[in-house]
Protein backbone atom coordinates (compact mmCIF):
# COMPACT_ATOMS: atom_id res chain seq x y z
CA UNK A 1 0.00 0.00 0.00
CA UNK A 2 1.29 3.45 -0.83
CA UNK A 3 2.17 5.59 2.18
CA UNK A 4 -0.72 7.86 3.14
CA UNK A 5 1.60 10.87 3.27
CA UNK A 6 2.59 10.30 -0.36
CA UNK A 7 -1.04 9.94 -1.40
CA UNK A 8 -2.09 13.15 0.31
CA UNK A 9 0.79 15.16 -1.12
CA UNK A 10 0.33 13.83 -4.63
CA UNK A 11 -3.42 14.39 -4.66
CA UNK A 12 -2.90 18.01 -3.73
CA UNK A 13 -0.53 18.72 -6.62
CA UNK A 14 -1.71 16.65 -9.58
CA UNK A 15 -4.54 17.57 -11.89
CA UNK A 16 -4.96 14.33 -13.84
CA UNK A 17 -4.84 11.67 -11.15
CA UNK A 18 -7.73 9.23 -11.05
CA UNK A 19 -7.27 5.65 -9.87
CA UNK A 20 -4.54 4.25 -7.63
CA UNK A 21 -4.31 0.50 -6.93
CA UNK A 22 -3.34 0.05 -3.29
CA UNK A 23 -3.45 -3.78 -3.08
CA UNK A 24 -1.81 -6.06 -4.12
CA UNK A 25 0.47 -3.58 -5.90
CA UNK A 26 0.65 -1.19 -8.85
CA UNK A 27 2.40 -1.34 -12.21
CA UNK A 28 3.69 2.17 -11.62
CA UNK A 29 2.82 5.79 -10.99
CA UNK A 30 0.88 7.01 -14.02
CA UNK A 31 -0.50 10.13 -12.37
CA UNK A 32 1.13 12.42 -14.90
CA UNK A 33 0.13 15.02 -17.45
CA UNK A 34 2.84 16.19 -19.85
CA UNK A 35 3.55 16.77 -23.55
CA UNK A 36 3.32 13.06 -24.32
CA UNK A 37 0.03 12.71 -22.42
CA UNK A 38 -1.61 16.15 -22.46
CA UNK A 39 -4.86 14.71 -21.06
CA UNK A 40 -3.17 12.41 -18.56
CA UNK A 41 -1.57 8.97 -18.80
CA UNK A 42 -4.44 6.96 -17.35
CA UNK A 43 -6.64 7.47 -20.41
CA UNK A 44 -4.34 5.22 -22.48
CA UNK A 45 -5.31 1.57 -22.99
CA UNK A 46 -4.52 -0.97 -21.61
CA UNK A 47 -2.61 0.10 -18.50
CA UNK A 48 -2.57 3.87 -18.38
CA UNK A 49 0.52 4.48 -20.49
CA UNK A 50 2.94 2.28 -18.53
CA UNK A 51 4.55 -0.75 -20.15
CA UNK A 52 5.16 -4.00 -18.33
CA UNK A 53 7.81 -3.82 -15.63
CA UNK A 54 9.49 -6.32 -13.31
CA UNK A 55 7.46 -4.90 -10.43
CA UNK A 56 5.32 -8.03 -9.96
CA UNK A 57 3.32 -8.98 -6.89
CA UNK A 58 2.37 -12.48 -5.80
CA UNK A 59 -1.34 -13.31 -5.87
CA UNK A 60 -3.20 -16.56 -5.02
CA UNK A 61 -3.95 -19.09 -7.77
CA UNK A 62 -7.54 -19.14 -6.46
CA UNK A 63 -8.00 -15.37 -6.78
CA UNK A 64 -7.55 -12.81 -4.06
CA UNK A 65 -8.08 -9.29 -2.79
CA UNK A 66 -7.95 -6.09 -4.83
CA UNK A 67 -8.12 -2.56 -3.40
CA UNK A 68 -7.98 0.84 -5.08
CA UNK A 69 -8.71 4.54 -4.63
CA UNK A 70 -11.09 5.76 -7.38
CA UNK A 71 -11.61 9.47 -6.67
CA UNK A 72 -8.34 11.22 -7.43
CA UNK A 73 -9.81 13.83 -9.78
CA UNK A 74 -13.15 15.42 -10.59
CA UNK A 75 -15.87 13.71 -12.56
CA UNK A 76 -16.22 10.50 -10.55
CA UNK A 77 -19.24 11.11 -8.36
CA UNK A 78 -20.66 8.20 -10.31
CA UNK A 79 -18.60 5.79 -12.40
CA UNK A 80 -18.70 2.30 -13.84
CA UNK A 81 -15.99 -0.08 -12.70
CA UNK A 82 -14.64 -3.12 -14.52
CA UNK A 83 -12.02 -5.60 -13.30
CA UNK A 84 -10.24 -7.67 -15.96
CA UNK A 85 -7.29 -10.05 -16.25
CA UNK A 86 -4.80 -10.87 -18.98
CA UNK A 87 -2.17 -13.62 -19.08
CA UNK A 88 1.23 -13.62 -20.75
CA UNK A 89 3.69 -11.06 -22.09
CA UNK A 90 2.98 -11.11 -25.84
CA UNK A 91 1.29 -7.71 -25.98
CA UNK A 92 2.89 -4.67 -27.64
CA UNK A 93 3.64 -3.16 -24.24
CA UNK A 94 5.24 -6.36 -22.96
CA UNK A 95 2.09 -7.34 -21.09
CA UNK A 96 -0.83 -9.61 -22.01
CA UNK A 97 -2.13 -9.39 -25.56
CA UNK A 98 -5.72 -9.88 -24.36
CA UNK A 99 -7.09 -7.90 -21.41
CA UNK A 100 -10.77 -8.61 -22.12
CA UNK A 101 -11.29 -11.37 -19.54
CA UNK A 102 -13.64 -10.02 -16.84
CA UNK A 103 -13.17 -11.12 -13.25
CA UNK A 104 -16.39 -9.44 -12.06
CA UNK A 105 -19.56 -8.13 -13.60
CA UNK A 106 -19.44 -4.32 -13.88
CA UNK A 107 -20.84 -2.26 -11.02
CA UNK A 108 -21.43 1.41 -10.28
CA UNK A 109 -19.46 3.57 -7.89
CA UNK A 110 -21.27 6.33 -5.98
CA UNK A 111 -18.81 8.88 -4.66
CA UNK A 112 -19.45 11.60 -2.07
CA UNK A 113 -18.89 14.47 -4.55
CA UNK A 114 -17.99 15.25 -8.14
CA UNK A 115 -14.67 16.71 -7.05
CA UNK A 116 -11.61 14.78 -5.89
CA UNK A 117 -12.36 12.67 -2.84
CA UNK A 118 -10.36 10.31 -0.61
CA UNK A 119 -11.51 6.80 0.04
CA UNK A 120 -10.75 3.19 -0.75
CA UNK A 121 -12.69 0.35 -2.36
CA UNK A 122 -11.85 -3.21 -1.29
CA UNK A 123 -12.87 -6.35 -3.17
CA UNK A 124 -11.89 -9.02 -0.61
CA UNK A 125 -12.03 -12.07 -2.89
CA UNK A 126 -11.92 -11.54 -6.64
CA UNK A 127 -12.33 -14.93 -8.37
CA UNK A 128 -10.68 -16.13 -11.55
CA UNK A 129 -12.86 -16.52 -14.64
CA UNK A 130 -14.93 -19.68 -14.59
CA UNK A 131 -12.95 -22.69 -15.75
CA UNK A 132 -9.56 -21.02 -15.44
CA UNK A 133 -6.74 -22.94 -13.75
CA UNK A 134 -3.58 -20.98 -12.98
CA UNK A 135 -0.36 -22.56 -11.76
CA UNK A 136 2.22 -21.16 -9.36
CA UNK A 137 4.71 -19.11 -11.34
CA UNK A 138 2.26 -18.07 -14.08
CA UNK A 139 2.34 -14.35 -14.84
CA UNK A 140 -0.71 -12.18 -15.40
CA UNK A 141 -1.95 -8.59 -15.20
CA UNK A 142 -5.02 -7.29 -13.35
CA UNK A 143 -6.68 -4.27 -14.94
CA UNK A 144 -9.11 -1.81 -13.36
CA UNK A 145 -11.20 0.25 -15.79
CA UNK A 146 -13.09 3.26 -14.45
CA UNK A 147 -15.69 4.80 -16.79
CA UNK A 148 -16.12 8.45 -15.86
CA UNK A 149 -19.40 10.37 -16.06
CA UNK A 150 -18.51 11.83 -19.47
CA UNK A 151 -17.94 8.35 -20.92
CA UNK A 152 -14.15 8.14 -21.16
CA UNK A 153 -12.22 5.25 -19.61
CA UNK A 154 -9.30 5.29 -17.18
CA UNK A 155 -6.91 2.34 -16.98
CA UNK A 156 -4.66 1.14 -14.19
CA UNK A 157 -2.92 -2.22 -13.77
CA UNK A 158 -0.99 -4.43 -11.39
CA UNK A 159 1.29 -7.18 -12.67
CA UNK A 160 1.13 -10.41 -10.68
CA UNK A 161 2.76 -13.81 -10.39
CA UNK A 162 0.50 -16.57 -9.15
CA UNK A 163 1.41 -18.45 -5.97
CA UNK A 164 -0.24 -21.12 -3.86
CA UNK A 165 -2.70 -19.74 -1.29
CA UNK A 166 -0.86 -19.19 1.97
CA UNK A 167 2.47 -18.57 0.27
CA UNK A 168 4.45 -16.19 2.48
CA UNK A 169 5.30 -14.05 -0.56
CA UNK A 170 1.65 -13.03 -1.01
CA UNK A 171 1.14 -9.63 0.70
CA UNK A 172 -0.99 -9.86 3.82
CA UNK A 173 -4.56 -8.59 3.51
CA UNK A 174 -5.74 -6.63 6.54
CA UNK A 175 -7.92 -3.70 7.58
CA UNK A 176 -5.21 -1.17 6.74
CA UNK A 177 -4.74 -2.10 3.07
CA UNK A 178 -8.15 -3.47 2.06
CA UNK A 179 -11.21 -1.65 3.40
CA UNK A 180 -14.28 0.17 2.12
CA UNK A 181 -14.62 3.83 3.05
CA UNK A 182 -17.97 4.73 4.59
CA UNK A 183 -18.60 7.66 2.22
CA UNK A 184 -18.40 5.53 -0.94
CA UNK A 185 -21.47 3.61 -2.09
CA UNK A 186 -22.18 1.05 -4.78
CA UNK A 187 -25.11 0.15 -7.02
CA UNK A 188 -26.01 -2.92 -9.02
CA UNK A 189 -26.65 -2.62 -12.76
CA UNK A 190 -29.77 -4.34 -14.02
CA UNK A 191 -31.02 -5.53 -17.39
CA UNK A 192 -33.67 -3.34 -19.01
CA UNK A 193 -36.63 -4.26 -21.22
CA UNK A 194 -36.65 -2.31 -24.47
CA UNK A 195 -38.92 -1.65 -27.43
CA UNK A 196 -37.67 -3.28 -30.67
CA UNK A 197 -36.11 -0.93 -33.19
CA UNK A 198 -38.80 0.48 -35.47
CA UNK A 199 -41.66 -0.07 -33.02
CA UNK A 200 -41.50 3.54 -31.85
CA UNK A 201 -42.92 4.68 -35.21
CA UNK A 202 -46.29 3.17 -34.24
CA UNK A 203 -46.47 4.85 -30.83
CA UNK A 204 -48.54 7.92 -30.07
CA UNK A 205 -47.32 10.78 -27.92
CA UNK A 206 -48.94 9.44 -24.74
CA UNK A 207 -47.37 6.01 -25.03
CA UNK A 208 -44.07 7.53 -26.07
CA UNK A 209 -43.97 9.42 -22.78
CA UNK A 210 -42.91 6.17 -21.10
CA UNK A 211 -39.45 6.90 -22.43
CA UNK A 212 -37.32 8.49 -19.76
CA UNK A 213 -33.75 9.04 -18.71
CA UNK A 214 -32.04 6.39 -16.60
CA UNK A 215 -29.47 8.19 -14.44
CA UNK A 216 -26.43 9.12 -16.55
CA UNK A 217 -26.46 5.89 -18.53
CA UNK A 218 -28.08 7.64 -21.53
CA UNK A 219 -31.59 6.86 -22.77
CA UNK A 220 -33.26 3.46 -22.50
CA UNK A 221 -36.62 2.65 -24.07
CA UNK A 222 -39.68 1.78 -21.97
CA UNK A 223 -37.81 0.82 -18.86
CA UNK A 224 -39.58 -1.90 -16.88
CA UNK A 225 -37.20 -1.99 -13.93
CA UNK A 226 -34.61 0.39 -12.49
CA UNK A 227 -31.31 0.49 -14.31
CA UNK A 228 -29.55 1.51 -11.12
CA UNK A 229 -30.44 -0.67 -8.17
CA UNK A 230 -30.36 -0.17 -4.44
CA UNK A 231 -27.30 1.67 -3.19
CA UNK A 232 -24.79 -0.60 -1.50
CA UNK A 233 -22.92 1.10 1.29
CA UNK A 234 -19.56 -0.22 2.48
CA UNK A 235 -18.47 -2.76 3.50
CA UNK A 236 -18.82 -4.24 0.02
CA UNK A 237 -19.38 -7.97 -0.38
CA UNK A 238 -18.48 -9.70 -3.60
CA UNK A 239 -21.89 -11.29 -4.09
CA UNK A 240 -23.43 -7.83 -4.27
CA UNK A 241 -21.48 -7.25 -7.47
CA UNK A 242 -22.91 -10.21 -9.39
CA UNK A 243 -24.97 -8.13 -11.76
CA UNK A 244 -25.74 -7.94 -15.47
CA UNK A 245 -25.84 -4.98 -17.78
CA UNK A 246 -27.47 -4.51 -21.18
CA UNK A 247 -28.05 -1.11 -22.83
CA UNK A 248 -30.06 -1.51 -26.02
CA UNK A 249 -31.15 1.93 -27.24
CA UNK A 250 -28.75 4.84 -27.77
CA UNK A 251 -29.40 8.53 -27.41
CA UNK A 252 -29.41 9.11 -31.15
CA UNK A 253 -32.04 6.46 -31.84
CA UNK A 254 -34.18 7.71 -28.96
CA UNK A 255 -34.19 11.29 -30.23
CA UNK A 256 -34.92 10.13 -33.77
CA UNK A 257 -37.90 8.12 -32.52
CA UNK A 258 -39.25 11.05 -30.53
CA UNK A 259 -38.97 13.36 -33.54
CA UNK A 260 -40.93 10.88 -35.67
CA UNK A 261 -43.64 10.53 -33.02
CA UNK A 262 -44.02 14.29 -32.76
CA UNK A 263 -44.28 14.72 -36.53
CA UNK A 264 -46.90 12.00 -36.96
CA UNK A 265 -49.07 13.24 -34.11
CA UNK A 266 -48.97 16.90 -35.26
CA UNK A 267 -48.40 17.96 -31.70
CA UNK A 268 -45.45 18.85 -29.51
CA UNK A 269 -44.09 16.10 -27.25
CA UNK A 270 -44.09 16.73 -23.48
CA UNK A 271 -40.27 17.09 -23.40
CA UNK A 272 -37.77 19.20 -25.36
CA UNK A 273 -36.03 17.60 -28.32
CA UNK A 274 -32.46 18.78 -28.73
mmCIF file with all atom_site columns, N, CA and C in Angstrom, residues 202-228:
data_model
loop_
_atom_site.group_PDB
_atom_site.id
_atom_site.type_symbol
_atom_site.label_atom_id
_atom_site.label_alt_id
_atom_site.label_comp_id
_atom_site.label_asym_id
_atom_site.label_entity_id
_atom_site.label_seq_id
_atom_site.pdbx_PDB_ins_code
_atom_site.Cartn_x
_atom_site.Cartn_y
_atom_site.Cartn_z
_atom_site.occupancy
_atom_site.B_iso_or_equiv
_atom_site.pdbx_formal_charge
_atom_site.auth_seq_id
_atom_site.auth_comp_id
_atom_site.auth_asym_id
_atom_site.auth_atom_id
_atom_site.pdbx_PDB_model_num
ATOM 1  N N  . UNK A 1 202 ? -44.869 3.442  -34.402 1.00 0.00 ? 202 UNK A N  1
ATOM 2  C CA . UNK A 1 202 ? -46.293 3.175  -34.237 1.00 0.00 ? 202 UNK A CA 1
ATOM 3  C C  . UNK A 1 202 ? -46.838 3.648  -32.901 1.00 0.00 ? 202 UNK A C  1
ATOM 4  N N  . UNK A 1 203 ? -46.038 4.364  -32.132 1.00 0.00 ? 203 UNK A N  1
ATOM 5  C CA . UNK A 1 203 ? -46.470 4.845  -30.831 1.00 0.00 ? 203 UNK A CA 1
ATOM 6  C C  . UNK A 1 203 ? -47.059 6.232  -30.966 1.00 0.00 ? 203 UNK A C  1
ATOM 7  N N  . UNK A 1 204 ? -48.060 6.548  -30.123 1.00 0.00 ? 204 UNK A N  1
ATOM 8  C CA . UNK A 1 204 ? -48.541 7.920  -30.073 1.00 0.00 ? 204 UNK A CA 1
ATOM 9  C C  . UNK A 1 204 ? -47.781 8.672  -28.991 1.00 0.00 ? 204 UNK A C  1
ATOM 10 N N  . UNK A 1 205 ? -48.076 9.964  -28.857 1.00 0.00 ? 205 UNK A N  1
ATOM 11 C CA . UNK A 1 205 ? -47.320 10.780 -27.919 1.00 0.00 ? 205 UNK A CA 1
ATOM 12 C C  . UNK A 1 205 ? -47.499 10.293 -26.493 1.00 0.00 ? 205 UNK A C  1
ATOM 13 N N  . UNK A 1 206 ? -48.707 9.874  -26.117 1.00 0.00 ? 206 UNK A N  1
ATOM 14 C CA . UNK A 1 206 ? -48.940 9.440  -24.745 1.00 0.00 ? 206 UNK A CA 1
ATOM 15 C C  . UNK A 1 206 ? -48.132 8.193  -24.410 1.00 0.00 ? 206 UNK A C  1
ATOM 16 N N  . UNK A 1 207 ? -48.138 7.217  -25.322 1.00 0.00 ? 207 UNK A N  1
ATOM 17 C CA . UNK A 1 207 ? -47.373 6.010  -25.028 1.00 0.00 ? 207 UNK A CA 1
ATOM 18 C C  . UNK A 1 207 ? -45.884 6.267  -25.110 1.00 0.00 ? 207 UNK A C  1
ATOM 19 N N  . UNK A 1 208 ? -45.493 7.215  -25.960 1.00 0.00 ? 208 UNK A N  1
ATOM 20 C CA . UNK A 1 208 ? -44.067 7.531  -26.065 1.00 0.00 ? 208 UNK A CA 1
ATOM 21 C C  . UNK A 1 208 ? -43.540 8.196  -24.811 1.00 0.00 ? 208 UNK A C  1
ATOM 22 N N  . UNK A 1 209 ? -44.441 8.741  -23.984 1.00 0.00 ? 209 UNK A N  1
ATOM 23 C CA . UNK A 1 209 ? -43.972 9.418  -22.780 1.00 0.00 ? 209 UNK A CA 1
ATOM 24 C C  . UNK A 1 209 ? -43.383 8.451  -21.769 1.00 0.00 ? 209 UNK A C  1
ATOM 25 N N  . UNK A 1 210 ? -43.525 7.132  -22.019 1.00 0.00 ? 210 UNK A N  1
ATOM 26 C CA . UNK A 1 210 ? -42.913 6.174  -21.099 1.00 0.00 ? 210 UNK A CA 1
ATOM 27 C C  . UNK A 1 210 ? -41.402 6.138  -21.245 1.00 0.00 ? 210 UNK A C  1
ATOM 28 N N  . UNK A 1 211 ? -40.900 6.746  -22.328 1.00 0.00 ? 211 UNK A N  1
ATOM 29 C CA . UNK A 1 211 ? -39.453 6.897  -22.434 1.00 0.00 ? 211 UNK A CA 1
ATOM 30 C C  . UNK A 1 211 ? -38.986 7.861  -21.357 1.00 0.00 ? 211 UNK A C  1
ATOM 31 N N  . UNK A 1 212 ? -37.884 7.533  -20.689 1.00 0.00 ? 212 UNK A N  1
ATOM 32 C CA . UNK A 1 212 ? -37.319 8.494  -19.761 1.00 0.00 ? 212 UNK A CA 1
ATOM 33 C C  . UNK A 1 212 ? -35.857 8.194  -19.517 1.00 0.00 ? 212 UNK A C  1
ATOM 34 N N  . UNK A 1 213 ? -35.191 9.157  -18.931 1.00 0.00 ? 213 UNK A N  1
ATOM 35 C CA . UNK A 1 213 ? -33.755 9.035  -18.713 1.00 0.00 ? 213 UNK A CA 1
ATOM 36 C C  . UNK A 1 213 ? -33.470 8.121  -17.538 1.00 0.00 ? 213 UNK A C  1
ATOM 37 N N  . UNK A 1 214 ? -32.470 7.272  -17.679 1.00 0.00 ? 214 UNK A N  1
ATOM 38 C CA . UNK A 1 214 ? -32.044 6.385  -16.600 1.00 0.00 ? 214 UNK A CA 1
ATOM 39 C C  . UNK A 1 214 ? -30.685 6.839  -16.102 1.00 0.00 ? 214 UNK A C  1
ATOM 40 N N  . UNK A 1 215 ? -30.702 7.652  -15.022 1.00 0.00 ? 215 UNK A N  1
ATOM 41 C CA . UNK A 1 215 ? -29.475 8.193  -14.437 1.00 0.00 ? 215 UNK A CA 1
ATOM 42 C C  . UNK A 1 215 ? -28.622 8.803  -15.529 1.00 0.00 ? 215 UNK A C  1
ATOM 43 N N  . UNK A 1 216 ? -27.290 8.574  -15.514 1.00 0.00 ? 216 UNK A N  1
ATOM 44 C CA . UNK A 1 216 ? -26.431 9.119  -16.547 1.00 0.00 ? 216 UNK A CA 1
ATOM 45 C C  . UNK A 1 216 ? -26.040 8.063  -17.564 1.00 0.00 ? 216 UNK A C  1
ATOM 46 N N  . UNK A 1 217 ? -26.786 6.957  -17.601 1.00 0.00 ? 217 UNK A N  1
ATOM 47 C CA . UNK A 1 217 ? -26.462 5.890  -18.533 1.00 0.00 ? 217 UNK A CA 1
ATOM 48 C C  . UNK A 1 217 ? -26.814 6.250  -19.970 1.00 0.00 ? 217 UNK A C  1
ATOM 49 N N  . UNK A 1 218 ? -27.559 7.338  -20.211 1.00 0.00 ? 218 UNK A N  1
ATOM 50 C CA . UNK A 1 218 ? -28.082 7.636  -21.530 1.00 0.00 ? 218 UNK A CA 1
ATOM 51 C C  . UNK A 1 218 ? -29.570 7.347  -21.516 1.00 0.00 ? 218 UNK A C  1
ATOM 52 N N  . UNK A 1 219 ? -30.164 7.084  -22.671 1.00 0.00 ? 219 UNK A N  1
ATOM 53 C CA . UNK A 1 219 ? -31.589 6.860  -22.773 1.00 0.00 ? 219 UNK A CA 1
ATOM 54 C C  . UNK A 1 219 ? -31.867 5.391  -23.027 1.00 0.00 ? 219 UNK A C  1
ATOM 55 N N  . UNK A 1 220 ? -32.837 4.835  -22.306 1.00 0.00 ? 220 UNK A N  1
ATOM 56 C CA . UNK A 1 220 ? -33.260 3.460  -22.505 1.00 0.00 ? 220 UNK A CA 1
ATOM 57 C C  . UNK A 1 220 ? -34.759 3.459  -22.750 1.00 0.00 ? 220 UNK A C  1
ATOM 58 N N  . UNK A 1 221 ? -35.228 2.596  -23.640 1.00 0.00 ? 221 UNK A N  1
ATOM 59 C CA . UNK A 1 221 ? -36.616 2.652  -24.069 1.00 0.00 ? 221 UNK A CA 1
ATOM 60 C C  . UNK A 1 221 ? -37.527 1.833  -23.165 1.00 0.00 ? 221 UNK A C  1
ATOM 61 N N  . UNK A 1 222 ? -38.621 2.444  -22.720 1.00 0.00 ? 222 UNK A N  1
ATOM 62 C CA . UNK A 1 222 ? -39.684 1.779  -21.969 1.00 0.00 ? 222 UNK A CA 1
ATOM 63 C C  . UNK A 1 222 ? -39.114 0.910  -20.861 1.00 0.00 ? 222 UNK A C  1
ATOM 64 N N  . UNK A 1 223 ? -38.481 1.543  -19.933 1.00 0.00 ? 223 UNK A N  1
ATOM 65 C CA . UNK A 1 223 ? -37.806 0.824  -18.858 1.00 0.00 ? 223 UNK A CA 1
ATOM 66 C C  . UNK A 1 223 ? -38.827 0.155  -17.943 1.00 0.00 ? 223 UNK A C  1
ATOM 67 N N  . UNK A 1 224 ? -38.663 -1.130 -17.723 1.00 0.00 ? 224 UNK A N  1
ATOM 68 C CA . UNK A 1 224 ? -39.577 -1.903 -16.885 1.00 0.00 ? 224 UNK A CA 1
ATOM 69 C C  . UNK A 1 224 ? -39.060 -2.089 -15.470 1.00 0.00 ? 224 UNK A C  1
ATOM 70 N N  . UNK A 1 225 ? -37.770 -1.855 -15.263 1.00 0.00 ? 225 UNK A N  1
ATOM 71 C CA . UNK A 1 225 ? -37.201 -1.986 -13.933 1.00 0.00 ? 225 UNK A CA 1
ATOM 72 C C  . UNK A 1 225 ? -36.041 -1.020 -13.829 1.00 0.00 ? 225 UNK A C  1
ATOM 73 N N  . UNK A 1 226 ? -35.661 -0.616 -12.628 1.00 0.00 ? 226 UNK A N  1
ATOM 74 C CA . UNK A 1 226 ? -34.613 0.393  -12.494 1.00 0.00 ? 226 UNK A CA 1
ATOM 75 C C  . UNK A 1 226 ? -33.302 -0.084 -13.091 1.00 0.00 ? 226 UNK A C  1
ATOM 76 N N  . UNK A 1 227 ? -32.635 0.817  -13.806 1.00 0.00 ? 227 UNK A N  1
ATOM 77 C CA . UNK A 1 227 ? -31.310 0.493  -14.314 1.00 0.00 ? 227 UNK A CA 1
ATOM 78 C C  . UNK A 1 227 ? -30.312 0.481  -13.175 1.00 0.00 ? 227 UNK A C  1
ATOM 79 N N  . UNK A 1 228 ? -30.433 1.449  -12.272 1.00 0.00 ? 228 UNK A N  1
ATOM 80 C CA . UNK A 1 228 ? -29.549 1.506  -11.122 1.00 0.00 ? 228 UNK A CA 1
ATOM 81 C C  . UNK A 1 228 ? -30.298 0.982  -9.911  1.00 0.00 ? 228 UNK A C  1
#
